[in-house]
PDB file of C-alpha atoms in Angstrom:
ATOM      1  CA  UNK A 236      28.573 278.088 204.639  1.00  0.00           C
ATOM      2  CA  UNK A 237      27.718 279.229 207.733  1.00  0.00           C
ATOM      3  CA  UNK A 238      23.187 279.100 207.620  1.00  0.00           C
ATOM      4  CA  UNK A 239      23.486 275.688 206.619  1.00  0.00           C
ATOM      5  CA  UNK A 240      25.688 274.198 209.364  1.00  0.00           C
ATOM      6  CA  UNK A 241      23.765 276.372 212.126  1.00  0.00           C
ATOM      7  CA  UNK A 242      20.331 273.966 209.925  1.00  0.00           C
ATOM      8  CA  UNK A 243      22.184 271.110 210.520  1.00  0.00           C
ATOM      9  CA  UNK A 244      22.444 271.153 214.256  1.00  0.00           C
ATOM     10  CA  UNK A 245      19.057 272.065 214.840  1.00  0.00           C
ATOM     11  CA  UNK A 246      17.886 268.686 213.417  1.00  0.00           C
ATOM     12  CA  UNK A 247      20.900 266.664 214.840  1.00  0.00           C
ATOM     13  CA  UNK A 248      19.501 268.420 218.249  1.00  0.00           C
ATOM     14  CA  UNK A 249      16.162 267.210 217.433  1.00  0.00           C
ATOM     15  CA  UNK A 250      17.947 263.811 217.654  1.00  0.00           C
ATOM     16  CA  UNK A 251      19.166 264.027 220.812  1.00  0.00           C
ATOM     17  CA  UNK A 252      16.519 265.204 222.738  1.00  0.00           C
ATOM     18  CA  UNK A 253      14.417 262.472 223.249  1.00  0.00           C
ATOM     19  CA  UNK A 254      16.931 260.100 223.584  1.00  0.00           C
ATOM     20  CA  UNK A 255      18.381 262.581 226.295  1.00  0.00           C
ATOM     21  CA  UNK A 256      14.474 262.215 227.680  1.00  0.00           C
ATOM     22  CA  UNK A 257      14.076 258.710 228.083  1.00  0.00           C
ATOM     23  CA  UNK A 258      18.105 257.877 229.584  1.00  0.00           C
ATOM     24  CA  UNK A 259      16.768 260.856 231.907  1.00  0.00           C
ATOM     25  CA  UNK A 260      13.413 258.744 232.611  1.00  0.00           C
ATOM     26  CA  UNK A 261      15.125 255.281 233.187  1.00  0.00           C
ATOM     27  CA  UNK A 262      18.325 256.153 235.423  1.00  0.00           C
ATOM     28  CA  UNK A 263      15.137 257.971 238.250  1.00  0.00           C
ATOM     29  CA  UNK A 264      13.407 254.872 238.152  1.00  0.00           C
ATOM     30  CA  UNK A 265      16.286 252.987 239.461  1.00  0.00           C
ATOM     31  CA  UNK A 266      16.837 255.872 242.056  1.00  0.00           C
ATOM     32  CA  UNK A 267      13.785 254.305 244.448  1.00  0.00           C
ATOM     33  CA  UNK A 268      12.929 256.169 248.127  1.00  0.00           C
ATOM     34  CA  UNK A 269      14.267 253.948 250.284  1.00  0.00           C
ATOM     35  CA  UNK A 270      11.060 254.471 253.323  1.00  0.00           C
ATOM     36  CA  UNK A 271      13.979 253.774 255.447  1.00  0.00           C
ATOM     37  CA  UNK A 272      16.519 256.671 254.351  1.00  0.00           C
ATOM     38  CA  UNK A 273      15.723 258.179 258.069  1.00  0.00           C
ATOM     39  CA  UNK A 274      17.643 255.544 259.602  1.00  0.00           C
ATOM     40  CA  UNK A 275      21.152 255.648 256.695  1.00  0.00           C
ATOM     41  CA  UNK A 276      21.194 259.266 256.757  1.00  0.00           C
ATOM     42  CA  UNK A 277      21.358 260.626 260.294  1.00  0.00           C
ATOM     43  CA  UNK A 278      19.695 264.252 260.308  1.00  0.00           C
ATOM     44  CA  UNK A 279      21.747 266.720 262.380  1.00  0.00           C
ATOM     45  CA  UNK A 280      19.653 268.443 264.397  1.00  0.00           C
ATOM     46  CA  UNK A 281      20.460 271.850 265.075  1.00  0.00           C
ATOM     47  CA  UNK A 282      21.259 273.215 268.299  1.00  0.00           C
ATOM     48  CA  UNK A 283      20.188 277.064 269.662  1.00  0.00           C
ATOM     49  CA  UNK A 284      20.674 278.920 272.605  1.00  0.00           C
ATOM     50  CA  UNK A 285      19.903 281.940 274.612  1.00  0.00           C
ATOM     51  CA  UNK A 286      22.671 283.492 276.490  1.00  0.00           C
ATOM     52  CA  UNK A 287      22.066 286.258 279.112  1.00  0.00           C
ATOM     53  CA  UNK A 288      24.268 288.550 280.748  1.00  0.00           C
ATOM     54  CA  UNK A 289      23.782 290.579 283.343  1.00  0.00           C
ATOM     55  CA  UNK A 290      22.753 294.443 282.179  1.00  0.00           C
ATOM     56  CA  UNK A 291      25.579 295.755 284.196  1.00  0.00           C
ATOM     57  CA  UNK A 292      28.325 294.735 285.334  1.00  0.00           C
ATOM     58  CA  UNK A 293      31.240 296.015 287.329  1.00  0.00           C
ATOM     59  CA  UNK A 294      34.933 295.699 288.395  1.00  0.00           C
ATOM     60  CA  UNK A 295      35.695 293.590 290.983  1.00  0.00           C
ATOM     61  CA  UNK A 296      32.382 291.450 290.820  1.00  0.00           C
ATOM     62  CA  UNK A 297      31.665 287.342 290.203  1.00  0.00           C
ATOM     63  CA  UNK A 298      28.436 287.266 287.855  1.00  0.00           C
ATOM     64  CA  UNK A 299      26.242 284.496 287.127  1.00  0.00           C
ATOM     65  CA  UNK A 300      25.691 283.511 283.859  1.00  0.00           C
ATOM     66  CA  UNK A 301      23.731 281.923 281.984  1.00  0.00           C
ATOM     67  CA  UNK A 302      22.282 279.708 278.987  1.00  0.00           C
ATOM     68  CA  UNK A 303      19.384 278.503 278.249  1.00  0.00           C
ATOM     69  CA  UNK A 304      20.218 275.728 275.565  1.00  0.00           C
ATOM     70  CA  UNK A 305      17.538 273.785 273.488  1.00  0.00           C
ATOM     71  CA  UNK A 306      17.042 271.438 270.263  1.00  0.00           C
ATOM     72  CA  UNK A 307      13.605 271.536 267.790  1.00  0.00           C
ATOM     73  CA  UNK A 308      12.298 273.833 270.360  1.00  0.00           C
ATOM     74  CA  UNK A 309      12.664 271.543 273.338  1.00  0.00           C
ATOM     75  CA  UNK A 310      14.772 272.375 276.666  1.00  0.00           C
ATOM     76  CA  UNK A 311      17.423 270.310 276.629  1.00  0.00           C
ATOM     77  CA  UNK A 312      18.768 268.668 280.024  1.00  0.00           C
ATOM     78  CA  UNK A 313      21.734 266.324 278.935  1.00  0.00           C
ATOM     79  CA  UNK A 314      23.836 268.098 277.401  1.00  0.00           C
ATOM     80  CA  UNK A 315      27.582 267.280 277.920  1.00  0.00           C
ATOM     81  CA  UNK A 316      29.658 269.527 278.635  1.00  0.00           C
ATOM     82  CA  UNK A 317      28.147 273.818 279.289  1.00  0.00           C
ATOM     83  CA  UNK A 318      31.081 276.353 280.356  1.00  0.00           C
ATOM     84  CA  UNK A 319      31.749 279.698 279.553  1.00  0.00           C
ATOM     85  CA  UNK A 320      34.967 280.818 278.278  1.00  0.00           C
ATOM     86  CA  UNK A 321      35.759 284.801 280.199  1.00  0.00           C
ATOM     87  CA  UNK A 322      38.818 286.942 278.640  1.00  0.00           C
ATOM     88  CA  UNK A 323      39.087 290.497 278.305  1.00  0.00           C
ATOM     89  CA  UNK A 324      39.290 292.294 274.968  1.00  0.00           C
ATOM     90  CA  UNK A 325      43.052 293.087 274.974  1.00  0.00           C
ATOM     91  CA  UNK A 326      44.185 289.758 276.731  1.00  0.00           C
ATOM     92  CA  UNK A 327      43.351 287.265 275.151  1.00  0.00           C
ATOM     93  CA  UNK A 328      45.523 284.801 276.393  1.00  0.00           C
ATOM     94  CA  UNK A 329      44.465 285.039 279.860  1.00  0.00           C
ATOM     95  CA  UNK A 330      40.678 282.852 279.484  1.00  0.00           C
ATOM     96  CA  UNK A 331      38.897 281.987 282.713  1.00  0.00           C
ATOM     97  CA  UNK A 332      36.738 278.871 281.601  1.00  0.00           C
ATOM     98  CA  UNK A 333      33.778 278.094 284.710  1.00  0.00           C
ATOM     99  CA  UNK A 334      31.769 275.367 283.903  1.00  0.00           C
ATOM    100  CA  UNK A 335      28.332 275.420 284.137  1.00  0.00           C
ATOM    101  CA  UNK A 336      25.109 273.383 285.772  1.00  0.00           C
ATOM    102  CA  UNK A 337      22.003 272.448 284.970  1.00  0.00           C
ATOM    103  CA  UNK A 338      20.435 274.078 287.767  1.00  0.00           C
ATOM    104  CA  UNK A 339      16.359 272.634 286.283  1.00  0.00           C
ATOM    105  CA  UNK A 340      16.064 274.516 283.031  1.00  0.00           C
ATOM    106  CA  UNK A 341      19.081 276.407 282.425  1.00  0.00           C
ATOM    107  CA  UNK A 342      22.643 275.965 282.547  1.00  0.00           C
ATOM    108  CA  UNK A 343      24.482 278.819 285.346  1.00  0.00           C
ATOM    109  CA  UNK A 344      28.110 279.275 286.264  1.00  0.00           C
ATOM    110  CA  UNK A 345      29.837 282.509 287.651  1.00  0.00           C
ATOM    111  CA  UNK A 346      32.642 284.152 286.367  1.00  0.00           C
ATOM    112  CA  UNK A 347      34.840 287.021 287.753  1.00  0.00           C
ATOM    113  CA  UNK A 348      35.275 290.487 286.570  1.00  0.00           C
ATOM    114  CA  UNK A 349      38.016 292.156 287.901  1.00  0.00           C
ATOM    115  CA  UNK A 350      38.377 294.763 286.071  1.00  0.00           C
ATOM    116  CA  UNK A 351      36.769 298.249 283.458  1.00  0.00           C
ATOM    117  CA  UNK A 352      36.444 297.184 280.756  1.00  0.00           C
ATOM    118  CA  UNK A 353      35.492 295.369 277.190  1.00  0.00           C
ATOM    119  CA  UNK A 354      35.117 290.917 277.933  1.00  0.00           C
ATOM    120  CA  UNK A 355      34.655 288.357 275.484  1.00  0.00           C
ATOM    121  CA  UNK A 356      31.482 285.617 276.624  1.00  0.00           C
ATOM    122  CA  UNK A 357      32.361 282.563 274.239  1.00  0.00           C
ATOM    123  CA  UNK A 358      29.288 280.011 275.860  1.00  0.00           C
ATOM    124  CA  UNK A 359      30.620 276.876 274.614  1.00  0.00           C
ATOM    125  CA  UNK A 360      28.055 274.528 274.000  1.00  0.00           C
ATOM    126  CA  UNK A 361      28.609 270.039 273.651  1.00  0.00           C
ATOM    127  CA  UNK A 362      24.899 268.297 273.180  1.00  0.00           C
ATOM    128  CA  UNK A 363      24.204 265.658 271.526  1.00  0.00           C
ATOM    129  CA  UNK A 364      26.088 265.567 268.977  1.00  0.00           C
ATOM    130  CA  UNK A 365      26.514 268.651 267.895  1.00  0.00           C
ATOM    131  CA  UNK A 366      29.076 271.453 268.904  1.00  0.00           C
ATOM    132  CA  UNK A 367      27.757 275.272 269.183  1.00  0.00           C
ATOM    133  CA  UNK A 368      29.779 278.589 270.504  1.00  0.00           C
ATOM    134  CA  UNK A 369      27.509 281.258 270.612  1.00  0.00           C
ATOM    135  CA  UNK A 370      30.445 284.722 271.425  1.00  0.00           C
ATOM    136  CA  UNK A 371      28.706 288.233 273.115  1.00  0.00           C
ATOM    137  CA  UNK A 372      30.733 291.061 273.512  1.00  0.00           C
ATOM    138  CA  UNK A 373      29.402 292.772 276.755  1.00  0.00           C
ATOM    139  CA  UNK A 374      31.294 296.035 279.121  1.00  0.00           C
ATOM    140  CA  UNK A 375      32.252 296.101 282.656  1.00  0.00           C
ATOM    141  CA  UNK A 376      32.419 299.028 284.235  1.00  0.00           C
ATOM    142  CA  UNK A 377      33.997 302.171 283.047  1.00  0.00           C
ATOM    143  CA  UNK A 378      34.581 302.037 279.399  1.00  0.00           C
ATOM    144  CA  UNK A 379      37.399 304.280 277.462  1.00  0.00           C
ATOM    145  CA  UNK A 380      36.029 306.591 274.501  1.00  0.00           C
ATOM    146  CA  UNK A 381      38.204 303.425 272.397  1.00  0.00           C
ATOM    147  CA  UNK A 382      36.695 300.579 274.078  1.00  0.00           C
ATOM    148  CA  UNK A 383      33.651 302.748 273.279  1.00  0.00           C
ATOM    149  CA  UNK A 384      33.953 302.831 269.388  1.00  0.00           C
ATOM    150  CA  UNK A 385      34.615 299.907 269.482  1.00  0.00           C
ATOM    151  CA  UNK A 386      31.677 298.659 271.050  1.00  0.00           C
ATOM    152  CA  UNK A 387      29.231 299.990 268.542  1.00  0.00           C
ATOM    153  CA  UNK A 388      29.640 298.135 266.030  1.00  0.00           C
ATOM    154  CA  UNK A 389      29.415 294.655 267.959  1.00  0.00           C
ATOM    155  CA  UNK A 390      26.376 296.347 269.868  1.00  0.00           C
ATOM    156  CA  UNK A 391      24.825 296.484 266.322  1.00  0.00           C
ATOM    157  CA  UNK A 392      25.181 293.361 264.840  1.00  0.00           C
ATOM    158  CA  UNK A 393      24.329 291.306 268.617  1.00  0.00           C
ATOM    159  CA  UNK A 394      20.400 293.165 268.165  1.00  0.00           C
ATOM    160  CA  UNK A 395      20.230 292.738 264.525  1.00  0.00           C
ATOM    161  CA  UNK A 396      21.234 289.205 265.018  1.00  0.00           C
ATOM    162  CA  UNK A 397      18.347 288.986 267.899  1.00  0.00           C
ATOM    163  CA  UNK A 398      15.720 290.732 264.725  1.00  0.00           C
ATOM    164  CA  UNK A 399      15.794 287.384 263.315  1.00  0.00           C
ATOM    165  CA  UNK A 400      14.567 285.258 266.241  1.00  0.00           C
TER     166      UNK A 400
END
């Protein structure tokens, strides 16, 4: 009994396949490629940012933060807004926001680092309809053992990220 059913299923499939092929050919030919498709579907062109931070930051200092913004390997000189948001790891509610200004090659701003510790620097870039928020972790002054341990994974992450460029 089982053998008969299997043979019946095979025969039915032989009839279904050519029908499916013909149907899909008709459907595909109905969807011709429109040469003006790029005007209908504007593809977003992702921004990229290379954030340059000082290597050694001392407490009670003001540092220049820089970011080079690019789109399709070309410098973006007309960003709607570029700002740096800086906060200490143990005080996430105390965010200092500084607006960056374009100097002919990069966006720059000055930020104050008041005390020792781990700080986050989020670069908020809004340009040409795109919005990116790269974030870095930096050490300021002398860190405690606990802070050094917590900084380690992020440091490795950053190095790993840069190896893709």
